[in-house]
């Protein structure tokens, strides 16, 4: 029997978890469909998920079809938890994107579909809630094509839409043939020659779907079960099975880490090739995504011993002695494992597919809350969600976390209280900007020359790179010119130092090239040991690198960019006149305006820093009838007012004397 690792993705409230329940019920895994409102769903296992009625953590559940065993991964729909979705994408063979027939395409839908298309993940679309009043099929289908800019194949039509009797009528009509012929030359030729047999049409549909060229669209209702059998048929026959050689070398990717009742780490991993067995010792470490010098990640890999394995089967996980390629497994015994790590041979590098968090808030300990315990708890939460960046400021004695939104802040607060017994509050949320180099800059400091107090030579050049490319580290010096550990110390320090640029923000979208290197070889006196005062150590390279990097960045210059969200605002048409001046004062730029009967719809961009204020002011401006949907879109240079600065938490290499006092214990001249 084949395996299929299937992700369920959607915008918030589209009915994703309800569809998961219906799939499990139809497959015979559960006897009764759980309710999100009643907190009785299979995949929402956290108490907080049941209380709030939203999915916070991805969950895996398995069910059998006639010829396929499906590992279904339910993901959060709320944009505050997009990081959970991101980590799942790398383990999927296919996906179902759920869209509400009432709300249609939302900002989050666009973000998800754009990413699925970029990663070429075969995707089916399920238009849910056709039984609800206000449900549309034609409008949603045209909205999919217009707003998502992808080829969709309608798999049928609806009947009795908007009633409890709503149903899906399967049919591959002319629209399906037109779409498929655009991506299949053989089908187009057959179409021009005459009538195309249905078997030929369905073969082209399967090939196009598995190649992620086209996306079949089903209509139905998770609440009533309408359209779900047809969707299951599509999952079984149109999506590709998991690939991988169980006899090959072990290669697996960790996409989730949680802690068990005793505090032990449990890793969720997708096995790409090979077989994992209990008592195996396996290399554990980052998926080497750094080409320089055979990669820091490779050198940092350590062995871990597998003490237990579970696989997913018919709604639960069961212990096994081994598991082969294609499986998703839970693994015990890997104490140092982190999200994004590889087990065995590194597979494709772990990449961020969505934007990092754009908000930050200081965590304030409540009465009786120990700061050390709080820091440990936040560190453990960051292990489960690496994009919750914990930032500690020793001078101000403050700890802040990076977040996607206000809901995530509430979840962190509740988790600290429920799981760790720690009461906290948060200060007001601030926006996280980024810095990008404005040009190229180069700096170098030589060993034993000028005011360099470190026994090291480091030269670095900073060059701008395309938006979204992140940080790359390169070498223009011979790898054998000094011990590899010194190269690794420079690269590690470069990446750490780029966390705070000239204005204190994270520097990204750049290439840092090491242009000069040098060191003092190990020296020792007769009958004595190693003389650190005459020999280079890793401390010398870690100490000098921030000074050189900061000077190179200063010469390149940097531009602060703020996050912009794309918004869709629907309100009574007669209130748009009052809304437009407010949007202008908030820095929002409406790009399109449309009316649908008595309602007006504005779409455009707004600074992330002003989204909360816009959301708060909306009810008063629209008689309580306005609806605002937003999602991160891109970063743009700050062009208004004063350039925002972020307080530094490092030793401040911008001030050489202050830095050397703190790091080297002495001042330069």
XYZ file of C-alpha atoms in Angstrom:
669
model
C 0.000 0.000 0.000
C 1.309 3.449 -0.942
C 1.914 6.274 1.520
C 0.794 9.869 1.062
C 1.767 12.728 3.379
C -1.046 15.241 2.951
C -1.308 18.759 4.364
C -4.609 20.537 5.019
C -4.137 24.310 4.696
C -6.606 27.189 4.823
C -7.352 30.715 5.890
C -8.823 31.085 9.371
C -12.416 29.805 9.815
C -12.513 28.141 6.402
C -13.402 24.837 8.084
C -10.061 23.077 7.793
C -10.228 21.134 11.067
C -13.881 20.276 10.421
C -12.837 18.836 7.043
C -10.139 16.795 8.788
C -12.798 15.357 11.102
C -15.055 14.532 8.167
C -12.225 12.782 6.299
C -11.417 10.654 9.351
C -15.094 9.823 9.832
C -15.605 8.906 6.177
C -12.495 6.702 6.283
C -13.858 4.897 9.364
C -11.139 6.046 11.765
C -13.545 7.820 14.146
C -17.152 6.943 14.989
C -18.395 10.499 15.363
C -17.429 13.805 13.766
C -15.868 16.068 16.379
C -16.884 19.703 16.819
C -14.500 22.669 16.911
C -17.028 24.654 18.955
C -17.366 21.848 21.513
C -13.599 21.183 21.644
C -13.991 17.536 20.649
C -11.890 17.361 17.488
C -9.219 14.696 17.001
C -6.308 16.912 15.983
C -6.830 19.880 18.335
C -5.407 18.163 21.411
C -4.061 21.132 23.363
C -6.368 22.459 26.078
C -5.814 25.961 24.736
C -6.833 24.856 21.227
C -10.058 23.390 22.570
C -10.844 26.504 24.631
C -10.225 28.952 21.800
C -11.546 26.806 18.967
C -8.470 27.349 16.787
C -5.573 25.167 15.695
C -2.260 26.316 17.166
C 0.080 23.371 16.583
C 0.242 21.111 13.557
C -0.992 17.593 14.234
C -0.576 14.293 12.363
C -3.272 11.644 12.033
C -3.379 8.641 9.695
C -6.240 6.981 7.808
C -6.413 4.260 5.132
C -8.015 4.493 1.691
C -8.381 1.638 -0.768
C -4.838 1.832 -2.073
C -3.208 4.565 -0.013
C -2.365 5.172 3.634
C -2.682 8.909 4.236
C -0.720 10.738 6.919
C -2.864 13.847 7.233
C -1.264 16.942 8.770
C -3.715 19.507 10.098
C -2.137 22.974 10.213
C -3.205 26.260 11.814
C -5.257 28.649 9.708
C -4.668 31.788 11.733
C -1.854 33.919 10.240
C -0.282 34.329 13.701
C 0.761 30.656 13.479
C 2.091 30.638 9.910
C 5.410 29.291 11.234
C 3.675 25.976 11.993
C 2.529 25.804 8.369
C 6.009 26.647 7.102
C 7.637 23.713 8.854
C 5.114 21.269 7.419
C 5.614 22.244 3.776
C 8.930 20.431 3.421
C 7.433 17.040 4.332
C 4.349 17.063 2.084
C 3.627 14.969 -0.993
C 0.422 16.891 -1.644
C -1.988 19.392 -0.116
C -5.652 20.319 0.130
C -6.259 24.069 0.253
C -9.623 24.847 1.881
C -11.535 27.975 0.861
C -14.849 29.158 2.306
C -17.685 29.385 -0.231
C -19.031 32.324 1.784
C -15.890 34.383 2.380
C -14.045 33.379 -0.792
C -10.347 34.030 -1.345
C -8.727 35.770 1.630
C -5.308 37.369 2.081
C -4.061 34.220 3.809
C -5.313 32.101 0.912
C -3.118 34.097 -1.454
C -0.067 33.661 0.772
C -0.586 29.902 1.034
C -1.301 29.279 -2.640
C 1.621 31.407 -3.763
C 3.932 29.305 -1.580
C 2.442 25.968 -2.654
C 2.943 26.989 -6.286
C 6.513 28.131 -5.683
C 7.401 24.827 -4.004
C 5.500 22.881 -6.699
C 3.455 20.928 -4.170
C 0.535 19.153 -5.917
C -2.605 20.785 -4.522
C -6.351 20.149 -4.593
C -8.791 22.913 -3.642
C -11.893 22.207 -1.537
C -14.478 25.008 -1.501
C -16.213 24.403 1.829
C -19.515 25.573 3.347
C -21.698 25.313 0.233
C -24.582 24.644 2.624
C -24.281 28.099 4.235
C -26.401 31.096 3.351
C -24.458 33.388 1.035
C -22.386 30.549 -0.436
C -21.182 31.044 -3.996
C -19.537 28.710 -6.462
C -19.064 30.655 -9.696
C -17.872 33.786 -7.873
C -15.417 31.791 -5.770
C -14.113 29.951 -8.828
C -13.554 33.197 -10.715
C -11.978 34.699 -7.573
C -9.556 31.773 -7.407
C -8.456 32.316 -10.996
C -8.298 36.108 -10.725
C -6.681 36.563 -7.306
C -4.458 33.471 -7.171
C -3.266 33.567 -10.798
C -3.151 29.786 -11.126
C -4.870 27.276 -13.451
C -7.864 25.638 -11.728
C -9.957 22.735 -13.001
C -13.564 22.630 -11.703
C -14.437 19.006 -10.935
C -18.192 19.595 -11.025
C -20.946 21.962 -9.931
C -23.151 22.542 -6.920
C -26.862 21.921 -6.482
C -29.207 23.396 -3.833
C -26.415 25.747 -2.806
C -27.020 27.665 0.434
C -29.246 24.968 1.992
C -28.663 21.896 4.138
C -29.486 19.850 1.038
C -26.539 21.353 -0.886
C -24.589 18.734 -2.796
C -21.743 18.365 -5.259
C -22.415 17.017 -8.767
C -19.181 15.670 -10.325
C -18.611 16.589 -13.954
C -15.571 17.428 -16.087
C -16.941 20.091 -18.410
C -15.503 22.210 -21.234
C -13.726 24.498 -18.748
C -11.675 21.534 -17.524
C -10.714 20.582 -21.076
C -9.680 24.150 -21.913
C -7.455 24.428 -18.838
C -5.824 21.035 -19.283
C -5.194 21.564 -23.005
C -3.145 24.670 -22.148
C -0.676 22.427 -20.267
C -0.738 19.244 -22.369
C 0.227 19.467 -26.056
C -0.953 15.928 -26.724
C -4.363 16.674 -25.277
C -4.559 19.894 -27.287
C -3.821 17.968 -30.505
C -6.491 15.388 -29.669
C -8.933 18.200 -28.879
C -8.317 19.820 -32.271
C -8.731 16.481 -34.044
C -12.129 15.820 -32.508
C -13.759 14.645 -29.296
C -11.442 13.762 -26.397
C -12.271 10.475 -24.596
C -12.938 10.931 -20.882
C -10.192 8.425 -20.003
C -7.690 10.599 -21.893
C -8.980 13.693 -20.126
C -8.653 12.105 -16.685
C -5.138 10.854 -17.454
C -4.140 14.407 -18.391
C -5.781 15.686 -15.193
C -3.780 13.239 -13.041
C -0.501 14.070 -14.790
C -1.076 17.829 -14.561
C -2.057 17.652 -10.899
C 0.913 15.522 -9.874
C 3.221 17.947 -11.672
C 1.558 20.883 -9.818
C 0.623 22.437 -13.180
C -3.133 22.473 -12.535
C -5.293 22.355 -9.414
C -8.620 20.459 -9.313
C -11.423 22.252 -7.428
C -14.100 20.395 -5.461
C -17.144 21.934 -3.777
C -18.750 20.583 -0.633
C -19.458 20.870 3.061
C -17.445 19.429 5.917
C -20.531 19.836 8.117
C -22.823 17.643 5.990
C -20.254 15.539 4.146
C -21.274 16.803 0.716
C -18.428 16.540 -1.795
C -16.128 14.744 0.640
C -16.276 11.293 -1.079
C -15.301 12.970 -4.360
C -12.449 14.809 -2.630
C -11.218 11.522 -1.157
C -11.277 9.991 -4.636
C -9.149 12.899 -5.845
C -6.704 12.485 -2.948
C -6.295 8.807 -3.795
C -6.021 9.074 -7.580
C -4.627 12.545 -8.355
C -1.916 13.156 -5.744
C 1.488 11.427 -5.953
C 2.499 8.804 -3.378
C 5.491 9.306 -1.118
C 8.787 8.493 -2.800
C 12.037 7.227 -1.304
C 14.253 4.150 -1.195
C 14.053 2.328 2.174
C 17.353 0.610 1.319
C 19.195 3.888 0.733
C 21.161 5.991 3.228
C 19.120 7.443 6.075
C 17.901 10.972 5.365
C 15.118 12.610 7.371
C 13.916 16.143 8.188
C 12.634 17.238 11.603
C 9.610 19.538 11.278
C 8.242 19.569 14.819
C 9.632 19.143 18.346
C 7.561 18.761 21.488
C 8.236 17.709 25.060
C 6.773 14.647 26.695
C 5.361 14.297 30.229
C 8.849 13.895 31.703
C 10.252 16.838 29.763
C 11.922 14.624 27.151
C 12.181 15.846 23.577
C 10.062 14.129 20.924
C 10.983 14.863 17.302
C 8.548 14.563 14.385
C 10.441 13.696 11.203
C 9.751 12.804 7.588
C 11.918 9.931 6.320
C 13.060 10.761 2.790
C 15.267 7.698 2.236
C 16.579 4.785 4.270
C 15.205 3.072 7.357
C 15.346 4.307 10.954
C 15.606 1.723 13.727
C 15.453 1.762 17.497
C 18.953 1.834 19.043
C 20.421 3.374 15.868
C 23.026 6.077 16.359
C 22.294 8.770 13.776
C 23.966 12.098 12.938
C 21.765 15.010 14.011
C 22.264 18.597 12.905
C 21.217 21.438 10.645
C 20.355 20.766 6.998
C 23.617 22.220 5.646
C 22.432 25.330 3.841
C 25.788 27.142 3.898
C 28.094 26.357 1.025
C 31.178 28.006 2.490
C 33.950 25.769 3.764
C 31.890 22.547 3.713
C 29.364 24.370 5.914
C 29.272 25.181 9.571
C 26.255 22.894 9.885
C 28.175 19.793 8.860
C 30.846 20.432 11.472
C 28.241 20.994 14.167
C 26.433 17.670 13.644
C 26.400 15.237 16.564
C 25.249 11.662 16.933
C 22.076 10.814 18.822
C 20.782 7.399 19.892
C 17.188 6.505 19.004
C 15.405 5.032 22.024
C 11.872 4.706 20.600
C 9.938 5.210 17.345
C 6.221 5.666 16.671
C 4.411 5.698 13.337
C 0.890 6.945 12.659
C -1.853 4.401 12.034
C -5.667 4.729 11.949
C -6.000 7.830 14.079
C -3.254 7.149 16.635
C 0.483 6.573 16.836
C 1.891 3.123 17.557
C 5.372 1.994 18.574
C 7.542 0.270 16.002
C 11.082 -1.101 15.999
C 11.760 0.536 12.625
C 10.247 2.754 9.940
C 11.133 3.174 6.270
C 11.272 5.923 3.647
C 8.088 7.907 3.142
C 6.939 7.583 6.751
C 6.346 10.369 9.226
C 7.638 9.241 12.617
C 7.927 10.367 16.221
C 11.435 9.801 17.567
C 12.661 9.686 21.174
C 16.225 9.899 22.438
C 17.616 12.821 20.419
C 18.211 15.281 23.246
C 19.823 18.056 21.216
C 17.467 17.913 18.240
C 15.916 21.127 16.899
C 13.328 21.992 14.271
C 14.972 22.066 10.850
C 17.597 19.457 11.759
C 18.471 16.560 9.478
C 18.808 12.971 10.664
C 21.459 11.097 8.723
C 22.377 12.569 5.346
C 21.152 16.174 5.035
C 18.353 16.572 2.510
C 17.425 19.872 0.892
C 18.344 22.841 3.058
C 15.729 24.159 5.467
C 14.472 27.449 4.065
C 12.016 30.004 5.331
C 9.047 30.157 2.954
C 7.137 32.895 4.753
C 8.246 36.173 6.251
C 9.673 36.106 9.794
C 7.651 37.691 12.628
C 7.089 41.421 12.251
C 6.164 42.244 15.855
C 8.007 42.234 19.182
C 6.888 42.597 22.788
C 8.669 42.689 26.141
C 7.628 39.929 28.565
C 7.002 41.335 32.041
C 7.222 38.807 34.924
C 4.245 38.905 37.279
C 4.477 38.884 41.078
C 6.396 35.828 42.268
C 7.604 34.876 38.782
C 11.287 33.979 38.777
C 13.185 35.552 35.872
C 15.441 32.522 35.414
C 12.472 30.170 35.240
C 10.825 32.499 32.745
C 13.910 32.602 30.555
C 14.133 28.778 30.593
C 10.441 28.438 29.715
C 10.717 30.898 26.834
C 13.796 29.067 25.566
C 11.843 25.801 25.545
C 8.944 27.460 23.703
C 11.428 28.744 21.139
C 12.629 25.151 20.626
C 9.082 24.250 19.568
C 8.707 27.424 17.506
C 12.120 28.803 16.444
C 10.558 31.987 15.064
C 9.604 33.013 18.598
C 12.911 34.820 18.850
C 13.832 35.238 22.508
C 15.961 38.376 22.952
C 17.502 39.140 26.329
C 18.809 42.600 27.208
C 21.195 42.301 30.154
C 21.551 46.036 30.684
C 17.814 46.661 30.881
C 17.072 43.249 32.430
C 14.355 42.686 29.849
C 13.341 39.696 27.750
C 11.378 40.204 24.553
C 9.847 37.766 22.070
C 9.117 38.169 18.385
C 5.562 37.431 17.315
C 3.235 37.346 14.326
C 0.271 38.961 16.063
C -1.806 39.674 19.153
C -3.423 36.226 19.202
C -0.021 34.569 19.378
C 0.870 36.835 22.295
C -2.225 35.623 24.162
C -1.291 32.015 23.397
C 2.264 32.474 24.731
C 0.865 34.080 27.884
C -1.624 31.247 28.430
C 0.999 28.564 27.713
C 3.398 30.040 30.267
C 0.606 30.051 32.856
C -0.850 26.598 32.091
C 2.297 24.567 31.406
C 4.933 26.372 33.462
C 2.923 28.086 36.213
C 4.423 31.467 35.288
C 2.300 34.616 35.340
C 3.381 37.266 32.830
C 2.056 40.306 31.066
C 3.291 42.049 27.935
C 4.177 45.587 27.119
C 2.781 47.207 23.999
C 3.699 45.513 20.743
C 6.297 47.190 18.540
C 7.048 46.565 14.868
C 10.166 44.667 13.817
C 11.942 46.292 10.893
C 14.875 44.918 8.921
C 17.998 46.477 7.426
C 19.307 45.867 3.932
C 22.701 47.072 2.642
C 22.410 50.166 0.463
C 25.599 49.296 -1.449
C 28.878 47.434 -1.082
C 31.424 48.009 1.668
C 34.756 46.436 2.607
C 36.897 46.507 5.742
C 39.949 44.625 6.989
C 42.077 44.531 10.147
C 45.478 42.858 10.170
C 47.095 40.783 12.875
C 49.592 42.788 14.999
C 48.991 46.014 13.089
C 47.540 49.390 14.028
C 44.982 49.296 16.837
C 43.995 45.648 16.424
C 44.252 44.008 19.879
C 43.292 40.563 18.544
C 45.718 37.989 17.139
C 43.740 37.631 13.924
C 43.409 39.023 10.410
C 39.867 39.366 9.123
C 38.702 41.099 5.936
C 35.020 41.189 5.010
C 33.005 42.596 2.121
C 29.266 43.195 2.368
C 27.242 43.210 -0.871
C 23.482 43.603 -1.319
C 21.518 40.562 -2.504
C 17.989 40.177 -3.947
C 15.060 40.643 -1.521
C 14.152 37.400 0.210
C 17.528 35.757 -0.382
C 18.615 35.955 3.266
C 22.310 35.894 4.232
C 25.051 34.073 2.339
C 28.657 33.655 3.499
C 31.434 33.180 0.947
C 35.227 32.761 0.926
C 37.736 34.516 -1.309
C 40.648 33.057 0.665
C 42.078 29.563 0.572
C 40.356 27.194 2.969
C 43.736 25.778 4.015
C 45.245 29.150 4.861
C 44.370 28.709 8.540
C 42.635 26.144 10.783
C 39.042 25.480 9.770
C 37.801 26.259 13.293
C 38.807 29.899 12.750
C 36.782 30.105 9.526
C 33.825 28.640 11.363
C 34.250 31.168 14.183
C 34.166 34.016 11.649
C 31.071 32.705 9.855
C 29.188 32.021 13.090
C 30.035 35.488 14.381
C 29.042 37.153 11.102
C 25.625 35.533 11.233
C 25.168 36.425 14.896
C 26.377 40.002 14.414
C 23.988 40.596 11.524
C 21.197 40.302 14.077
C 21.877 43.976 14.898
C 22.786 46.373 12.107
C 23.653 50.050 12.092
C 20.194 50.942 13.407
C 19.845 47.863 15.639
C 17.643 45.799 13.277
C 18.381 42.415 11.733
C 20.411 42.729 8.523
C 19.319 40.467 5.701
C 19.413 40.016 1.928
C 23.176 40.339 1.664
C 26.313 38.379 0.836
C 29.268 38.579 3.208
C 32.574 37.551 1.670
C 35.753 36.868 3.655
C 38.534 38.563 1.715
C 41.502 38.355 4.133
C 42.538 35.819 6.742
C 45.552 35.291 8.965
C 46.536 33.999 12.375
C 49.447 33.506 14.750
C 50.447 29.822 14.873
C 50.476 27.972 18.170
C 53.419 29.112 20.312
C 54.845 27.565 23.436
C 57.882 28.140 25.657
C 60.351 25.411 26.554
C 59.015 23.119 29.293
C 55.775 25.172 29.340
C 52.350 24.827 27.807
C 50.440 26.700 25.191
C 51.026 30.491 25.299
C 47.716 32.228 24.564
C 49.354 35.633 24.511
C 51.302 34.666 21.380
C 48.893 32.264 19.648
C 45.549 32.866 17.923
C 42.411 31.352 19.421
C 38.782 31.300 18.405
C 38.221 34.185 20.821
C 40.425 36.411 18.666
C 38.322 35.793 15.554
C 35.030 36.039 17.417
C 36.193 39.293 18.983
C 37.518 40.945 15.818
C 34.794 39.940 13.364
C 32.024 42.277 14.703
C 34.344 45.283 14.400
C 35.297 44.466 10.811
C 31.738 43.572 9.791
C 30.302 46.739 11.322
C 32.861 48.902 9.528
C 32.144 47.172 6.215
C 28.424 47.671 6.782
C 28.992 51.310 7.737
C 30.820 51.867 4.423
C 28.061 50.068 2.516
C 25.322 51.942 4.329
C 22.030 50.345 5.267
C 18.375 51.163 4.679
C 15.729 50.387 7.285
C 12.688 48.621 5.802
C 9.325 48.312 7.548
C 6.842 45.454 6.992
C 3.776 46.215 4.886
C 0.585 44.174 5.038
C -1.856 43.683 2.196
C -5.352 44.477 3.381
C -8.871 43.812 2.178
C -11.435 46.051 3.804
C -15.162 45.547 3.247
C -17.595 48.183 4.570
C -20.861 49.883 3.634
C -20.245 51.860 0.459
C -21.494 55.090 2.026
C -18.724 54.931 4.670
C -15.810 54.832 2.216
C -15.641 58.619 2.126
C -14.873 58.718 5.850
C -12.482 55.763 5.623
C -10.176 57.050 2.910
C -8.735 60.041 4.858
C -8.102 57.803 7.877
C -6.316 55.254 5.702
C -4.150 58.041 4.268
C -3.175 59.250 7.766
C -2.199 55.686 8.707
C 0.049 55.391 5.658
C -2.270 52.911 3.922
C -2.391 52.954 0.131
C -5.683 51.703 -1.406
C -4.933 50.156 -4.788
C -8.345 48.913 -5.896
C -11.885 49.956 -5.059
C -14.990 47.980 -5.935
C -18.644 47.881 -4.945
C -20.822 44.805 -4.511
C -24.335 46.074 -4.006
C -24.400 48.144 -0.814
C -20.878 47.073 0.166
C -17.606 48.635 -0.872
C -14.295 46.752 -0.970
C -10.879 48.385 -0.691
C -7.635 46.490 -1.260
C -4.109 47.798 -0.835
C -1.170 47.953 1.552
C -0.779 49.332 5.065
C 2.267 49.513 7.392
C 2.200 46.616 9.853
C 2.679 49.107 12.684
C -0.710 50.664 11.903
C -2.805 47.510 11.398
C -3.888 47.296 15.040
C -4.926 50.949 15.105
C -6.892 50.540 11.873
C -8.634 47.478 13.289
C -9.602 49.402 16.428
C -10.920 52.442 14.555
C -12.848 50.471 11.952
C -16.071 49.816 13.930
C -16.609 53.507 14.667
C -16.035 54.480 11.049
C -18.303 51.805 9.545
C -21.202 51.577 12.033
C -19.705 48.283 13.226
C -20.112 46.649 9.801
C -16.522 46.877 8.530
C -14.419 43.729 8.052
C -10.619 43.881 7.790
C -8.382 41.052 6.595
C -4.606 41.513 6.458
C -1.499 39.440 5.753
C 2.175 40.294 5.443
C 3.101 41.258 1.883
C 6.617 42.750 1.694
C 9.175 45.087 3.264
C 9.544 48.648 1.993
C 12.074 51.392 2.880
C 10.975 53.744 5.638
C 10.283 57.049 3.904
C 8.257 58.942 6.504
C 9.438 60.589 9.686
C 12.434 59.571 11.752
C 14.315 56.352 10.946
C 13.335 53.852 13.669
C 16.134 52.642 15.923
C 16.226 49.474 18.016
C 18.137 49.421 21.342
C 21.222 47.225 21.111
C 21.758 44.184 23.306
C 25.301 43.360 22.154
C 28.651 44.961 23.092
C 28.025 47.705 20.497
C 30.777 47.386 17.872
C 29.612 50.785 16.541
C 31.585 52.285 19.455
C 35.103 50.817 19.220
C 36.317 51.918 22.656
C 33.200 50.693 24.430
C 33.345 47.411 22.531
C 37.009 46.748 23.319
C 36.491 47.535 26.990
C 33.774 44.891 27.141
C 35.253 42.262 24.847
C 39.037 42.587 24.875
C 39.400 44.076 28.341
C 41.497 46.903 26.879
C 41.009 49.895 24.605
C 42.405 50.538 21.179
C 44.355 53.681 20.571
